[in-house]
Amino acid sequence: MTNRASWSSFKERIRGLRGCWAKMIADAVLIALAYAGAFVARLDGLVPPYDLTLWLTLPFVVPMKVAALHHAGAYRMIWRYCGMEDLRQLVRGIVLASFFVVGMGFLLPDALQIPRSVPFIDAALTVLLVGGVRALVRIYHERASARGSAVPLRKRVFGSPDRPARRRTLVVGAGDAGELVVREMLRSAHTDYDPVAFVDDDPSKLRQSIHGVPVLGAREDIPRLVERLGIEEILIAIPTLTGREVQRIVDLCQHTRAQLKILPARNGVNGNRVHVSDFRNVQIEDLLGREPIALDLSLISEHVRGRRVLVTGAGGSIGSELCRQLVRYRPLELQLLGRGEHSIYEIHRELSAGVGETRLVQIIGDVINKPKLERIFALYRPEIIFHAGADKHVPLMELNPDEAVLNNVLGTKHVLEMANAYGAERVVVISTDKAVNPTSVMGCCKRVAELLVQSGLYPHTKPIAVRFGNVLGSRGSVIPHFQRQIESGGPVTITHREIRRYFMTIPEAVGLVLQAGAMGKPGDLFVLDMGEPVRILDLATNMIRLAGLVVGKDIEIREIGLRPGEKLNEELYAASEQIEPTSHAKIRRVRGKTPNAVALLGAIERLRARALVMDCSGIREVLAEIVPEYEYGRYAKRSAATV
């Protein structure tokens, strides 16, 4: 068996050397031509055929230059993929060889001296010839690939397997990303794309070409070019586009037959690495067009690395993403607490593969159960707590206000009390924009949780609250709901034509939560920059369009009216609150009146008593007492018949 492996390895080496020797011989011929050409150029073509300097030094110069190129790695490159880095290797090898030529000149007798300018002319000619041949090989393969026959010349002569037809492609954006992806299409024999044209809004690029692919118009010309050129695929290769610009392109493409794909903003052009596989179908997140957020990774890492971190609600949308991002900063231990056994099992299974040295702990439990929570703190001693466990479904909590109180108010209170009792460094409580001037039980309970953070009742830990709006794709959010309705053929239901909501992606929200948690001081309430609110009607319309359907023809949008507890427009802060900037542009500090701690605890105790007996009206009355801006009266008048 060993003999067979050795023989196989030997044959592979022979094949590799055979290819390497062929390249060396080709370069040797080119190097000899360049060296002779340098003498001809220096002596104005008057080099006699018996010139001893040329013929005596040539046998030394050629192998010396080939050896220098080999040392520089010139024979490890594949000529058909030759690029700028390969050219730099060639230049390094040729410059090194030129120094040897100059040195050799000093060793020759006066009668055989090499003219001083010959080594420099020789170096330039060598770069031109050796580099030019490699460039020609690459150009040949790229052009052959564009014609659907990117195979060696011998296979073109003797025949090659049939290639499947490529999809005629229009690339939006004749910039760096567009150039890179078209280069890959032309170079690869396996891609399914045939780049036909570019469109770009820069008028200076019009009627220019990149790798032989012309720029034929601006974005407004997309429908015309799709029809004229028989385009089957449109690739948006501008990772810096805003949501409005993507929306404009989607509107232009919606009546064409071509499939639309986009290069996500997070990909960008990273070290000349843009691939066809990076493109995906346009998603609703692309139309929202939020700018990528820069985080202070060193601050977050310093805050988390080597610590015991507890995440409540670890199986939920926010909690699970918190866990994914936290493991990147190498905590000593990550404790996953949740009441859903399957969700805790799933996030643990997902994290286990790449968790490194971080210990993962699975804990099935409920923050409402204070004795169990106390035992968890005593056993695992968490130093940092992210409290993401909460009930968040507004209409359901209107029907079950007792559960909202027990989980969102008392559960938060229990977490803060345990963190304080066991000296945890800090607790980060997740809040919501529905806590501002709340009209729902869920929002009002979240506001009470914020007041607990601001109360000063927990001096032995650092309680911090982070308030933000809706997150895209979270459980129970409107986007998965719309997707299911579209898949089932509609109708897509909205509560009101003018209802608006703030949105951000889950990773974006969680990254800012980690940032706020690392920079917060005791009692801080932060609000995240959510951008501009989005009209839900526009959201539904765009999702139908992205599915390749027509609103009103394929899918109907139906208005069903506001549900109990819903607001027409959400707010990020109240009129009585002051907003201050922080060291991070996307995070603001909210200043408000510090609540009376004694009165707050008394009211929460009355809330608990009413929740235990499911006294819904009593719960709302006490909530209105704690949170005067709670619009309980307006809710009661509007929806008493439905509750």
CSV table of C-alpha atoms in Angstrom, one decimal, residues 270-554:
chain,number,residue,atom,x,y,z
A,270,ASN,CA,-13.4,42.9,0.0
A,271,GLY,CA,-9.9,42.3,-1.2
A,272,ASN,CA,-11.1,41.9,-4.9
A,273,ARG,CA,-13.4,39.0,-3.8
A,274,VAL,CA,-16.7,39.3,-5.5
A,275,HIS,CA,-18.2,36.2,-6.9
A,276,VAL,CA,-21.3,35.3,-8.9
A,277,SER,CA,-22.4,33.2,-6.0
A,278,ASP,CA,-22.5,36.3,-3.7
A,279,PHE,CA,-25.6,37.5,-5.6
A,280,ARG,CA,-29.0,36.6,-4.2
A,281,ASN,CA,-32.6,37.5,-4.9
A,282,VAL,CA,-33.6,41.0,-3.7
A,283,GLN,CA,-35.1,40.9,-0.3
A,284,ILE,CA,-37.2,43.4,1.7
A,285,GLU,CA,-34.2,44.3,3.8
A,286,ASP,CA,-32.5,45.7,0.6
A,287,LEU,CA,-35.4,48.1,0.0
A,288,LEU,CA,-35.1,49.4,3.6
A,289,GLY,CA,-31.5,50.2,2.8
A,290,ARG,CA,-30.1,50.8,6.2
A,291,GLU,CA,-26.4,51.7,6.2
A,292,PRO,CA,-24.0,49.1,7.7
A,293,ILE,CA,-23.3,49.9,11.4
A,294,ALA,CA,-19.7,50.1,12.7
A,295,LEU,CA,-19.3,48.7,16.2
A,296,ASP,CA,-16.5,49.3,18.7
A,297,LEU,CA,-15.5,45.6,18.7
A,298,SER,CA,-12.6,46.2,21.1
A,299,LEU,CA,-15.0,47.6,23.7
A,300,ILE,CA,-17.5,44.8,23.3
A,301,SER,CA,-14.7,42.2,23.4
A,302,GLU,CA,-13.3,43.7,26.6
A,303,HIS,CA,-16.8,43.7,28.1
A,304,VAL,CA,-17.5,40.0,27.3
A,305,ARG,CA,-14.3,38.1,26.9
A,306,GLY,CA,-13.6,35.6,29.7
A,307,ARG,CA,-16.9,36.4,31.5
A,308,ARG,CA,-19.9,34.2,32.4
A,309,VAL,CA,-22.8,35.5,30.3
A,310,LEU,CA,-26.5,34.6,30.8
A,311,VAL,CA,-29.1,35.2,28.1
A,312,THR,CA,-32.7,34.9,29.0
A,313,GLY,CA,-35.1,34.0,26.2
A,314,ALA,CA,-32.1,32.5,24.5
A,315,GLY,CA,-34.2,30.5,22.0
A,316,GLY,CA,-36.1,33.6,20.7
A,317,SER,CA,-35.4,35.8,17.8
A,318,ILE,CA,-33.4,38.4,19.7
A,319,GLY,CA,-32.0,36.0,22.3
A,320,SER,CA,-30.6,33.5,19.8
A,321,GLU,CA,-28.9,36.2,17.7
A,322,LEU,CA,-27.4,37.6,21.0
A,323,CYS,CA,-25.9,34.1,21.6
A,324,ARG,CA,-24.6,33.9,18.0
A,325,GLN,CA,-22.8,37.3,18.3
A,326,LEU,CA,-21.7,36.8,21.9
A,327,VAL,CA,-19.7,33.6,21.1
A,328,ARG,CA,-17.5,35.6,18.7
A,329,TYR,CA,-16.1,37.5,21.7
A,330,ARG,CA,-15.2,34.4,23.6
A,331,PRO,CA,-17.0,34.5,26.9
A,332,LEU,CA,-15.8,32.0,29.4
A,333,GLU,CA,-19.4,30.5,29.7
A,334,LEU,CA,-22.6,31.2,27.8
A,335,GLN,CA,-25.7,30.3,29.7
A,336,LEU,CA,-28.8,29.7,27.5
A,337,LEU,CA,-32.0,30.2,29.6
A,338,GLY,CA,-35.4,29.7,28.1
A,339,ARG,CA,-38.8,28.0,28.7
A,340,GLY,CA,-39.0,26.4,25.2
A,341,GLU,CA,-37.0,23.2,25.3
A,342,HIS,CA,-36.8,22.8,21.5
A,343,SER,CA,-35.6,26.4,20.9
A,344,ILE,CA,-32.9,26.0,23.5
A,345,TYR,CA,-31.8,22.7,22.1
A,346,GLU,CA,-31.7,24.2,18.6
A,347,ILE,CA,-29.6,27.2,19.5
A,348,HIS,CA,-27.2,25.0,21.5
A,349,ARG,CA,-26.8,22.6,18.6
A,350,GLU,CA,-26.2,25.5,16.2
A,351,LEU,CA,-23.5,27.1,18.5
A,352,SER,CA,-21.8,23.9,19.4
A,353,ALA,CA,-19.9,23.6,16.1
A,354,GLY,CA,-18.0,26.8,16.4
A,355,VAL,CA,-18.1,27.8,20.0
A,356,GLY,CA,-14.3,27.3,20.6
A,357,GLU,CA,-13.3,27.2,24.3
A,358,THR,CA,-16.6,28.8,25.5
A,359,ARG,CA,-18.7,26.5,27.7
A,360,LEU,CA,-22.3,26.3,26.7
A,361,VAL,CA,-24.9,25.7,29.4
A,362,GLN,CA,-28.6,24.8,28.6
A,363,ILE,CA,-31.1,25.9,31.2
A,364,ILE,CA,-34.8,25.2,30.9
A,365,GLY,CA,-36.6,27.7,33.1
A,366,ASP,CA,-38.8,30.7,33.4
A,367,VAL,CA,-37.9,34.1,34.9
A,368,ILE,CA,-41.4,34.2,36.5
A,369,ASN,CA,-40.2,31.3,38.7
A,370,LYS,CA,-38.2,33.3,41.2
A,371,PRO,CA,-36.9,30.3,43.3
A,372,LYS,CA,-35.7,28.6,40.2
A,373,LEU,CA,-34.0,31.8,39.0
A,374,GLU,CA,-32.3,32.3,42.3
A,375,ARG,CA,-31.0,28.7,42.2
A,376,ILE,CA,-29.7,29.4,38.6
A,377,PHE,CA,-27.8,32.5,39.8
A,378,ALA,CA,-26.4,30.7,42.9
A,379,LEU,CA,-25.2,27.8,40.7
A,380,TYR,CA,-23.9,29.5,37.6
A,381,ARG,CA,-22.9,33.0,39.0
A,382,PRO,CA,-23.5,35.0,35.7
A,383,GLU,CA,-21.5,38.2,35.5
A,384,ILE,CA,-23.3,39.8,32.6
A,385,ILE,CA,-27.0,39.2,31.9
A,386,PHE,CA,-28.9,40.0,28.7
A,387,HIS,CA,-32.6,39.9,29.5
A,388,ALA,CA,-34.4,39.1,26.2
A,389,GLY,CA,-37.1,36.9,27.5
A,390,ALA,CA,-40.5,38.6,27.1
A,391,ASP,CA,-44.0,38.3,25.7
A,392,LYS,CA,-44.2,40.7,22.8
A,393,HIS,CA,-47.3,39.9,20.8
A,394,VAL,CA,-49.5,43.0,21.2
A,395,PRO,CA,-53.0,41.6,20.5
A,396,LEU,CA,-52.4,38.4,22.4
A,397,MET,CA,-51.2,40.3,25.5
A,398,GLU,CA,-54.4,42.4,25.3
A,399,LEU,CA,-56.3,39.2,25.7
A,400,ASN,CA,-53.9,37.9,28.4
A,401,PRO,CA,-52.7,41.0,30.4
A,402,ASP,CA,-51.9,38.8,33.4
A,403,GLU,CA,-49.3,37.0,31.4
A,404,ALA,CA,-47.8,40.3,30.2
A,405,VAL,CA,-47.5,41.5,33.8
A,406,LEU,CA,-46.0,38.2,35.1
A,407,ASN,CA,-43.4,37.9,32.4
A,408,ASN,CA,-42.6,41.4,31.3
A,409,VAL,CA,-42.8,43.1,34.7
A,410,LEU,CA,-42.3,40.6,37.4
A,411,GLY,CA,-39.8,38.5,35.3
A,412,THR,CA,-37.7,41.6,34.7
A,413,LYS,CA,-37.9,42.5,38.4
A,414,HIS,CA,-36.8,39.0,39.4
A,415,VAL,CA,-33.8,39.2,37.0
A,416,LEU,CA,-32.7,42.6,38.4
A,417,GLU,CA,-33.1,41.4,42.0
A,418,MET,CA,-31.0,38.3,41.4
A,419,ALA,CA,-28.3,40.2,39.6
A,420,ASN,CA,-28.2,42.7,42.5
A,421,ALA,CA,-28.2,40.0,45.1
A,422,TYR,CA,-25.4,38.0,43.5
A,423,GLY,CA,-23.3,41.0,42.4
A,424,ALA,CA,-23.5,40.6,38.7
A,425,GLU,CA,-21.6,43.3,36.8
A,426,ARG,CA,-24.5,44.5,34.7
A,427,VAL,CA,-28.0,43.6,33.3
A,428,VAL,CA,-29.1,44.7,29.8
A,429,VAL,CA,-32.9,44.7,29.5
A,430,ILE,CA,-34.4,44.7,26.0
A,431,SER,CA,-37.3,47.2,25.6
A,432,THR,CA,-39.4,48.4,22.7
A,433,ASP,CA,-40.7,51.5,21.0
A,434,LYS,CA,-44.2,50.4,22.1
A,435,ALA,CA,-43.2,51.5,25.6
A,436,VAL,CA,-43.4,55.1,24.5
A,437,ASN,CA,-46.9,56.6,25.2
A,438,PRO,CA,-48.2,53.1,25.2
A,439,THR,CA,-51.7,52.1,24.1
A,440,SER,CA,-51.2,48.4,24.7
A,441,VAL,CA,-50.7,46.3,27.8
A,442,MET,CA,-47.5,44.8,26.3
A,443,GLY,CA,-46.0,48.3,25.7
A,444,CYS,CA,-47.1,49.5,29.1
A,445,CYS,CA,-45.5,46.5,30.8
A,446,LYS,CA,-42.3,47.2,29.0
A,447,ARG,CA,-42.4,50.8,30.2
A,448,VAL,CA,-42.7,49.6,33.7
A,449,ALA,CA,-39.6,47.4,33.1
A,450,GLU,CA,-37.7,50.5,31.9
A,451,LEU,CA,-38.8,52.3,35.1
A,452,LEU,CA,-37.3,49.5,37.2
A,453,VAL,CA,-34.0,49.9,35.4
A,454,GLN,CA,-34.1,53.7,36.1
A,455,SER,CA,-35.3,53.4,39.7
A,456,GLY,CA,-32.0,53.1,41.5
A,457,LEU,CA,-33.3,50.0,43.4
A,458,TYR,CA,-30.3,47.8,42.4
A,459,PRO,CA,-27.1,49.4,43.6
A,460,HIS,CA,-24.9,46.3,43.4
A,461,THR,CA,-25.3,45.8,39.7
A,462,LYS,CA,-25.6,48.0,36.6
A,463,PRO,CA,-29.0,47.9,35.1
A,464,ILE,CA,-29.3,49.2,31.5
A,465,ALA,CA,-32.3,49.2,29.1
A,466,VAL,CA,-32.2,49.4,25.3
A,467,ARG,CA,-35.3,50.5,23.4
A,468,PHE,CA,-35.8,49.8,19.7
A,469,GLY,CA,-38.5,49.1,17.2
A,470,ASN,CA,-39.5,46.1,15.0
A,471,VAL,CA,-36.9,43.6,13.8
A,472,LEU,CA,-37.2,42.0,10.4
A,473,GLY,CA,-38.0,38.4,10.4
A,474,SER,CA,-38.5,37.9,14.1
A,475,ARG,CA,-41.1,35.5,15.3
A,476,GLY,CA,-44.6,37.0,15.1
A,477,SER,CA,-43.4,40.0,13.0
A,478,VAL,CA,-45.3,41.2,9.9
A,479,ILE,CA,-42.8,40.0,7.3
A,480,PRO,CA,-43.1,36.2,7.9
A,481,HIS,CA,-46.8,36.7,8.1
A,482,PHE,CA,-46.9,38.5,4.7
A,483,GLN,CA,-44.7,35.8,3.2
A,484,ARG,CA,-47.1,33.1,4.3
A,485,GLN,CA,-50.1,35.0,2.9
A,486,ILE,CA,-48.3,35.5,-0.5
A,487,GLU,CA,-47.3,31.9,-0.7
A,488,SER,CA,-50.9,30.8,-0.1
A,489,GLY,CA,-52.1,33.2,-2.9
A,490,GLY,CA,-53.4,36.0,-0.7
A,491,PRO,CA,-54.9,38.2,0.3
A,492,VAL,CA,-52.3,40.1,2.2
A,493,THR,CA,-54.0,41.8,5.1
A,494,ILE,CA,-52.9,45.1,6.7
A,495,THR,CA,-54.6,46.8,9.6
A,496,HIS,CA,-54.6,50.3,8.2
A,497,ARG,CA,-53.3,51.9,5.0
A,498,GLU,CA,-51.4,54.6,6.9
A,499,ILE,CA,-49.9,52.5,9.7
A,500,ARG,CA,-46.1,52.9,9.9
A,501,ARG,CA,-43.4,51.1,11.8
A,502,TYR,CA,-39.7,51.3,12.5
A,503,PHE,CA,-37.6,48.4,11.2
A,504,MET,CA,-34.1,47.1,11.5
A,505,THR,CA,-32.5,43.7,11.0
A,506,ILE,CA,-32.0,41.3,13.9
A,507,PRO,CA,-28.2,41.3,13.6
A,508,GLU,CA,-28.1,45.1,13.4
A,509,ALA,CA,-30.3,45.4,16.5
A,510,VAL,CA,-28.3,42.9,18.5
A,511,GLY,CA,-25.0,44.4,17.6
A,512,LEU,CA,-26.2,47.8,18.9
A,513,VAL,CA,-27.5,46.1,22.1
A,514,LEU,CA,-24.1,44.6,22.7
A,515,GLN,CA,-22.5,48.1,22.0
A,516,ALA,CA,-25.0,49.8,24.4
A,517,GLY,CA,-24.5,47.2,27.1
A,518,ALA,CA,-20.7,47.7,27.0
A,519,MET,CA,-20.9,51.5,27.2
A,520,GLY,CA,-23.8,51.9,29.6
A,521,LYS,CA,-23.8,53.2,33.1
A,522,PRO,CA,-26.3,52.2,35.9
A,523,GLY,CA,-29.8,53.3,35.1
A,524,ASP,CA,-29.1,54.2,31.5
A,525,LEU,CA,-31.9,54.0,28.9
A,526,PHE,CA,-30.7,53.9,25.4
A,527,VAL,CA,-32.7,54.2,22.2
A,528,LEU,CA,-31.4,52.9,18.9
A,529,ASP,CA,-31.4,54.9,15.7
A,530,MET,CA,-34.2,53.2,13.7
A,531,GLY,CA,-34.0,55.4,10.6
A,532,GLU,CA,-37.3,56.5,8.9
A,533,PRO,CA,-40.6,54.6,9.7
A,534,VAL,CA,-41.9,52.4,6.9
A,535,ARG,CA,-45.5,52.4,5.7
A,536,ILE,CA,-46.8,48.8,6.1
A,537,LEU,CA,-48.8,49.2,2.9
A,538,ASP,CA,-45.6,49.9,1.0
A,539,LEU,CA,-43.9,47.0,2.7
A,540,ALA,CA,-46.7,44.6,1.6
A,541,THR,CA,-46.6,46.0,-2.0
A,542,ASN,CA,-42.9,45.5,-2.3
A,543,MET,CA,-43.0,42.0,-1.0
A,544,ILE,CA,-45.6,41.1,-3.6
A,545,ARG,CA,-43.5,42.6,-6.3
A,546,LEU,CA,-40.3,40.8,-5.2
A,547,ALA,CA,-42.3,37.6,-5.4
A,548,GLY,CA,-42.8,38.3,-9.1
A,549,LEU,CA,-46.5,39.0,-8.7
A,550,VAL,CA,-48.7,42.0,-9.5
A,551,VAL,CA,-50.7,43.8,-6.7
A,552,GLY,CA,-54.4,43.7,-7.4
A,553,LYS,CA,-54.0,41.2,-10.2
A,554,ASP,CA,-52.2,38.2,-8.6
